[in-house]
Short mmCIF file of C-alpha atoms in Angstrom, two decimals:
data_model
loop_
_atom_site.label_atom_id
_atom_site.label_comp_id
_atom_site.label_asym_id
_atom_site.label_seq_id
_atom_site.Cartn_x
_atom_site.Cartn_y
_atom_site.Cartn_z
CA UNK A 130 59.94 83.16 35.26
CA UNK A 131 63.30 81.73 35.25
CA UNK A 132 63.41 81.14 31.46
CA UNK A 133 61.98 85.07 31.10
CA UNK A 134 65.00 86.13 33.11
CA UNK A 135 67.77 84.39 31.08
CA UNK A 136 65.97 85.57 27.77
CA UNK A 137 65.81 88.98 29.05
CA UNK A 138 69.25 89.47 30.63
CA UNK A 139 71.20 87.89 27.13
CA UNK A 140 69.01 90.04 24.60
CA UNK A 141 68.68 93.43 25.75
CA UNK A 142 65.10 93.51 24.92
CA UNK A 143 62.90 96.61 26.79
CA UNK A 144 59.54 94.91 28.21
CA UNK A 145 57.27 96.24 25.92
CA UNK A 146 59.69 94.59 23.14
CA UNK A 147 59.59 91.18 24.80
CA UNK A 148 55.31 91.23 25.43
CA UNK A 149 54.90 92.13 21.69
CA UNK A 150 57.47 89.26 20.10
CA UNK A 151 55.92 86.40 18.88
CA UNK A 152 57.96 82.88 17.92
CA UNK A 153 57.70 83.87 13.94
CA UNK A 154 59.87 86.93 14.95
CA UNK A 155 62.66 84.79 16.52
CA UNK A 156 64.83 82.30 14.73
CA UNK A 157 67.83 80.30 16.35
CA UNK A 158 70.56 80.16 13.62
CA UNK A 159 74.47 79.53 13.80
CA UNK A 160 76.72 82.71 14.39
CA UNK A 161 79.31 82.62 11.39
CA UNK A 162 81.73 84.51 13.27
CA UNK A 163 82.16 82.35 16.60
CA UNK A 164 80.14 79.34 15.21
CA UNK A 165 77.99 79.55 18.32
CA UNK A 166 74.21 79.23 18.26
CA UNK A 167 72.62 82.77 18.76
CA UNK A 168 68.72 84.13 18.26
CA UNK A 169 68.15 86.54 15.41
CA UNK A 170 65.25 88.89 17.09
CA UNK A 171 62.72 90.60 14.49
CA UNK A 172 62.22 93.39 17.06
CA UNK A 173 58.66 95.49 17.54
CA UNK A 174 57.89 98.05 19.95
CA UNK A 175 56.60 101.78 20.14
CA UNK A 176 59.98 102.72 17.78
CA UNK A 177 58.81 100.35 15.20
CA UNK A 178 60.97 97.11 13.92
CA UNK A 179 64.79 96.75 14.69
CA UNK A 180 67.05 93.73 14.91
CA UNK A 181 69.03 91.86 17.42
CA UNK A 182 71.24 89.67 17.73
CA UNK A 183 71.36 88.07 21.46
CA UNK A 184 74.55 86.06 23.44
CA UNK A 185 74.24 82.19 23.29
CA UNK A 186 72.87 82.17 26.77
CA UNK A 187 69.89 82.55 25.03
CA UNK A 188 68.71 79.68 23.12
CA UNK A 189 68.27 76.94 25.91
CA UNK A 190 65.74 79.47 27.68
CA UNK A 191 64.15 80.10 24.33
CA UNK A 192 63.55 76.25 23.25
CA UNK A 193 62.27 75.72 26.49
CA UNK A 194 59.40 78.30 25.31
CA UNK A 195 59.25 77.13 22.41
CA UNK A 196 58.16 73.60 23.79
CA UNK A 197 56.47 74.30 26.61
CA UNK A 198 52.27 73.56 26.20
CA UNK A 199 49.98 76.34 25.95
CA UNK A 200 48.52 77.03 29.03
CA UNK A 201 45.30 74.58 29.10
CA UNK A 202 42.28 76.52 29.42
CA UNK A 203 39.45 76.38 32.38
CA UNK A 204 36.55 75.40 30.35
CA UNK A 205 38.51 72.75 28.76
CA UNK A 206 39.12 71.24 31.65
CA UNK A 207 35.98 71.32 33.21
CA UNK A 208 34.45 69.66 29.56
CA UNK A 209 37.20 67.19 29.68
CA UNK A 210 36.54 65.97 33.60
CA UNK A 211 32.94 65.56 32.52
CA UNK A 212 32.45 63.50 29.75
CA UNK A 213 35.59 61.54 30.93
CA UNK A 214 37.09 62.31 33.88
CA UNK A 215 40.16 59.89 32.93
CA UNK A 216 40.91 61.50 29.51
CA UNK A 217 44.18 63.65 28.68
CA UNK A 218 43.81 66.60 27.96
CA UNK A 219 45.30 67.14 24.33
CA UNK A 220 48.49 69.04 24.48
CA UNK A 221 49.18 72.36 22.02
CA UNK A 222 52.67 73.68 21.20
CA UNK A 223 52.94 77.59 20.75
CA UNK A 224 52.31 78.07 17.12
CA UNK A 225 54.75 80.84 14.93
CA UNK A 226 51.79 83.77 15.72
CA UNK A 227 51.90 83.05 19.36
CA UNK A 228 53.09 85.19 22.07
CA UNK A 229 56.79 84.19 23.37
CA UNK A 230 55.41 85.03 26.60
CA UNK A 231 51.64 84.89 26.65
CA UNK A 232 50.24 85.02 30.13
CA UNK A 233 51.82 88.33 30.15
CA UNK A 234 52.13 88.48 33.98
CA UNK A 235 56.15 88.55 34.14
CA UNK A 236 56.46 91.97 35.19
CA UNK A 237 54.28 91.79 38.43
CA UNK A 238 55.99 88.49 39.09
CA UNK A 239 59.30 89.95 38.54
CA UNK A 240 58.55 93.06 40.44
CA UNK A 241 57.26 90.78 44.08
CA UNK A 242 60.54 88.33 43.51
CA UNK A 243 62.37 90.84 43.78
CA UNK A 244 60.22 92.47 46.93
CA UNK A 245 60.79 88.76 48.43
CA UNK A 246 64.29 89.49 48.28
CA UNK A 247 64.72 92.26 49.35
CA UNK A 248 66.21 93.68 46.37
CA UNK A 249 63.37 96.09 44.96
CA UNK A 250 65.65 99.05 45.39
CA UNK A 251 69.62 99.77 44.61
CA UNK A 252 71.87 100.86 46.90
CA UNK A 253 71.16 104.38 45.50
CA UNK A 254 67.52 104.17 46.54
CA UNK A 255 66.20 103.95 42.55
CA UNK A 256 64.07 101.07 42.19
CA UNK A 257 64.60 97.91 40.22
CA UNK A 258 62.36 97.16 37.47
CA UNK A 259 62.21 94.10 34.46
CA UNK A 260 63.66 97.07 32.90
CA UNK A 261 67.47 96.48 34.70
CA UNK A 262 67.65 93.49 32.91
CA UNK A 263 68.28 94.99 29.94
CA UNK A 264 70.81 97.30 31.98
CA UNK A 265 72.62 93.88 33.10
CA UNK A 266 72.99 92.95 29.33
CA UNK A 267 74.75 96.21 28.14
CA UNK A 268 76.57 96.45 31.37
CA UNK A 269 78.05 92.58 30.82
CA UNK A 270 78.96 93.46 26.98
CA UNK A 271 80.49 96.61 27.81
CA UNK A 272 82.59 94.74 30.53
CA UNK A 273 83.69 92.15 27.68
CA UNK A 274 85.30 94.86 25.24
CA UNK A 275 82.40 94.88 22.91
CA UNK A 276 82.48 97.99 20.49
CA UNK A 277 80.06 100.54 22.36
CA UNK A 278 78.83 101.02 18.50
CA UNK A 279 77.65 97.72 18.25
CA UNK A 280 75.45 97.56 21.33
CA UNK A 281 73.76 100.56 20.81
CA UNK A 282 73.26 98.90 17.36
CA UNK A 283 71.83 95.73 18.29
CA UNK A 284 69.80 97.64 21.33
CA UNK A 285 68.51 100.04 19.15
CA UNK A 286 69.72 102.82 20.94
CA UNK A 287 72.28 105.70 20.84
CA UNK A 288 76.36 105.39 21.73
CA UNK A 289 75.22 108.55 23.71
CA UNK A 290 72.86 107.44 26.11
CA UNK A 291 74.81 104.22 26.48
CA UNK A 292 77.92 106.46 27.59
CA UNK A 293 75.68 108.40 29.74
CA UNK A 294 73.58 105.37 31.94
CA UNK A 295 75.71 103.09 31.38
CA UNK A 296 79.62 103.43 30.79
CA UNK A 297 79.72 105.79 33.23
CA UNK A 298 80.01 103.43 35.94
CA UNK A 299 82.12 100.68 34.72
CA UNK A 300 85.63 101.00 35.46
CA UNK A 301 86.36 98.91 32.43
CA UNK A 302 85.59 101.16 29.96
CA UNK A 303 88.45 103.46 31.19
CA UNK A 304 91.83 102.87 29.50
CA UNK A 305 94.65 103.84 30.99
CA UNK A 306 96.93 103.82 28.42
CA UNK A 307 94.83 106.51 26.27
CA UNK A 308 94.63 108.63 29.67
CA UNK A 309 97.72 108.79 30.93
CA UNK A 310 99.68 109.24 27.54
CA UNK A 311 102.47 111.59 27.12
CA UNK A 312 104.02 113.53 24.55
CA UNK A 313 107.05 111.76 22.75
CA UNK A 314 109.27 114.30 23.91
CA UNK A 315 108.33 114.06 27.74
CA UNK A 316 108.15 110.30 27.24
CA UNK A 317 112.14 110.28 25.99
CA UNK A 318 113.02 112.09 28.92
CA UNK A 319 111.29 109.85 31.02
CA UNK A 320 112.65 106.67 29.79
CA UNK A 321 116.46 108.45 29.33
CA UNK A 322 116.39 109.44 33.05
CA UNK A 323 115.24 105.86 34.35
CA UNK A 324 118.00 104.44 32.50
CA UNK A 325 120.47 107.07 33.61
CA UNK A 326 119.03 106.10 37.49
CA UNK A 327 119.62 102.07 36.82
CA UNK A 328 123.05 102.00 34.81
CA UNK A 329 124.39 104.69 37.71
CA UNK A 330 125.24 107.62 35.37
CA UNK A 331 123.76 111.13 35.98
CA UNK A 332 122.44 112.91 38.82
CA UNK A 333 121.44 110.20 41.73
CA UNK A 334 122.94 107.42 39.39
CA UNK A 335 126.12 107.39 41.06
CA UNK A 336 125.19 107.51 44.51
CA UNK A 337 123.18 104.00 43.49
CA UNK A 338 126.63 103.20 41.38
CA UNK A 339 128.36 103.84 44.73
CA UNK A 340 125.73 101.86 47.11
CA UNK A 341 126.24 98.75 44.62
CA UNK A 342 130.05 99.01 45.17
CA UNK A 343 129.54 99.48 49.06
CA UNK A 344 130.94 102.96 49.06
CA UNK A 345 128.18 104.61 50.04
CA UNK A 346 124.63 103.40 52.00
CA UNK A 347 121.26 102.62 50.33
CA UNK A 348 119.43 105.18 52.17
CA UNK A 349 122.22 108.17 50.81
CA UNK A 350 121.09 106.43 47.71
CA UNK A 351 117.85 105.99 47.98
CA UNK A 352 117.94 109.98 48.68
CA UNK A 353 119.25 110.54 45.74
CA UNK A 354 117.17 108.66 43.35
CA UNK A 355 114.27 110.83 45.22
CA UNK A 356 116.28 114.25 44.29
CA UNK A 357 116.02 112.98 40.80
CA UNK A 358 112.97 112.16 40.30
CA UNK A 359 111.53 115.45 41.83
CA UNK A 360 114.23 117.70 40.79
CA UNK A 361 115.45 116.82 37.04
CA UNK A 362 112.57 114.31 36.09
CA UNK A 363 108.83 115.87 37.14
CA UNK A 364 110.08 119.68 35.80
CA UNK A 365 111.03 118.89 32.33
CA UNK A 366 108.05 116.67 31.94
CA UNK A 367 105.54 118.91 33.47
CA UNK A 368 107.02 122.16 31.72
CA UNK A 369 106.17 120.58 27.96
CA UNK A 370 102.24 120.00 29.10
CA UNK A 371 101.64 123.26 30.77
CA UNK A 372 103.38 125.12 27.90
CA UNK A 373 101.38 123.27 25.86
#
């Protein structure tokens, strides 16, 4: 269960993806890009065959899989224990047209771990599923700064249904810079003012001017660096966006 859980949560695979792949659909190569070691994923589900491309997290899960024994079965051992009670039982490694997760029980394992726990539902009430790992995995790129594009891409999904269950709720994906942008002109006016304000010329700039001399106090000052910025800053910068 614990090697399901790291596969799951650094590929991105739905369920139904990761119960049909078998190991000829999954090869470990060398990312050219980072030089990292990644899984290439021959995908097949109910939208037919895509590709992915999972985080280095992984592989380790995945060779662990990959040479585990087949689960021995009970009629072998019972013909084992009775001509020889003594004898090992021959071990068998998955072969390439096995099932990367045969016993196929994951889901109902996952689903009373996390009744154990105490963590069936989220703090919304909607219930966790195997399903959220895949949620985790977009979640974690998106928090990274990895192109929205992409991860629809390699989830074979849409940039729109990412934005809508996903981005939506990571702060991350909000830039400041693109929302709080100003025109060029507002933006001069901004900056001219605040220098006006520090070098003590203008409107509220020489009361400061006067404070740093001692000819006046900080809070007359302070006062006036107030007057400015409501009086001759906000207007002119809020008059070119609503005329706008």
């Amino acid at each position: 269960m614990h090697d399901y859980i790291l596969f799951m949560d650094n590929t991105g695979l739905r369920p139904d993806e990761a119960g049909n792949l078998e190991h000829r659909d999954v090869a470990i190569v060398t990312d050219h890009a980072t030089g990292q070691r990644i899984l290439e994923i021959e995908v097949r589900g109910k939208r037919g065959v895509g590709f992915c491309k999972s985080t280095p997290g992984a592989v380790r899960p995945y060779e662990r899989l990959l040479n585990r024994p087949k689960p021995t079965r009970g009629l072998q051992k019972r013909n084992c224990s009775k001509t020889n009670p003594n004898e090992k039982l021959p071990v068998e490694l998955p072969e390439p047209t096995d099932k990367v997760f045969p016993q196929g029980g994951q889901l109902k394992l996952f689903n009373r771990i996390l009744d154990k726990a105490k963590l069936k539902a989220d703090r919304d009430g909607k219930p966790r599923t195997a399903y959220s790992l895949r949620h985790t995995y977009i979640c974690l790129r998106l928090m990274e700064g990895a192109d929205i594009y992409q991860i629809a891409k390699n989830c074979r999904t849409s940039v729109e249904m990412i934005e809508k269950h996903y981005a939506a709720h990571i702060k991350n994906t909000l830039d400041a810079a693109a929302i709080n942008v100003m025109r060029p002109k507002a933006a001069r006016q901004a900056e001219k003012q605040a220098k006006a304000v520090t070098n003590g010329k203008g409107r509220g700039g020489k009361a400061i001017g006067k404070a740093r001399r001692g000819e006046t106090t900080v809070p007359e000052a302070r006062e006036a660096e107030l007057r400015v910025t409501d009086t001759d800053l906000a207007p002119g910068a809020l008059t070119e966006e609503t005329n706008g």
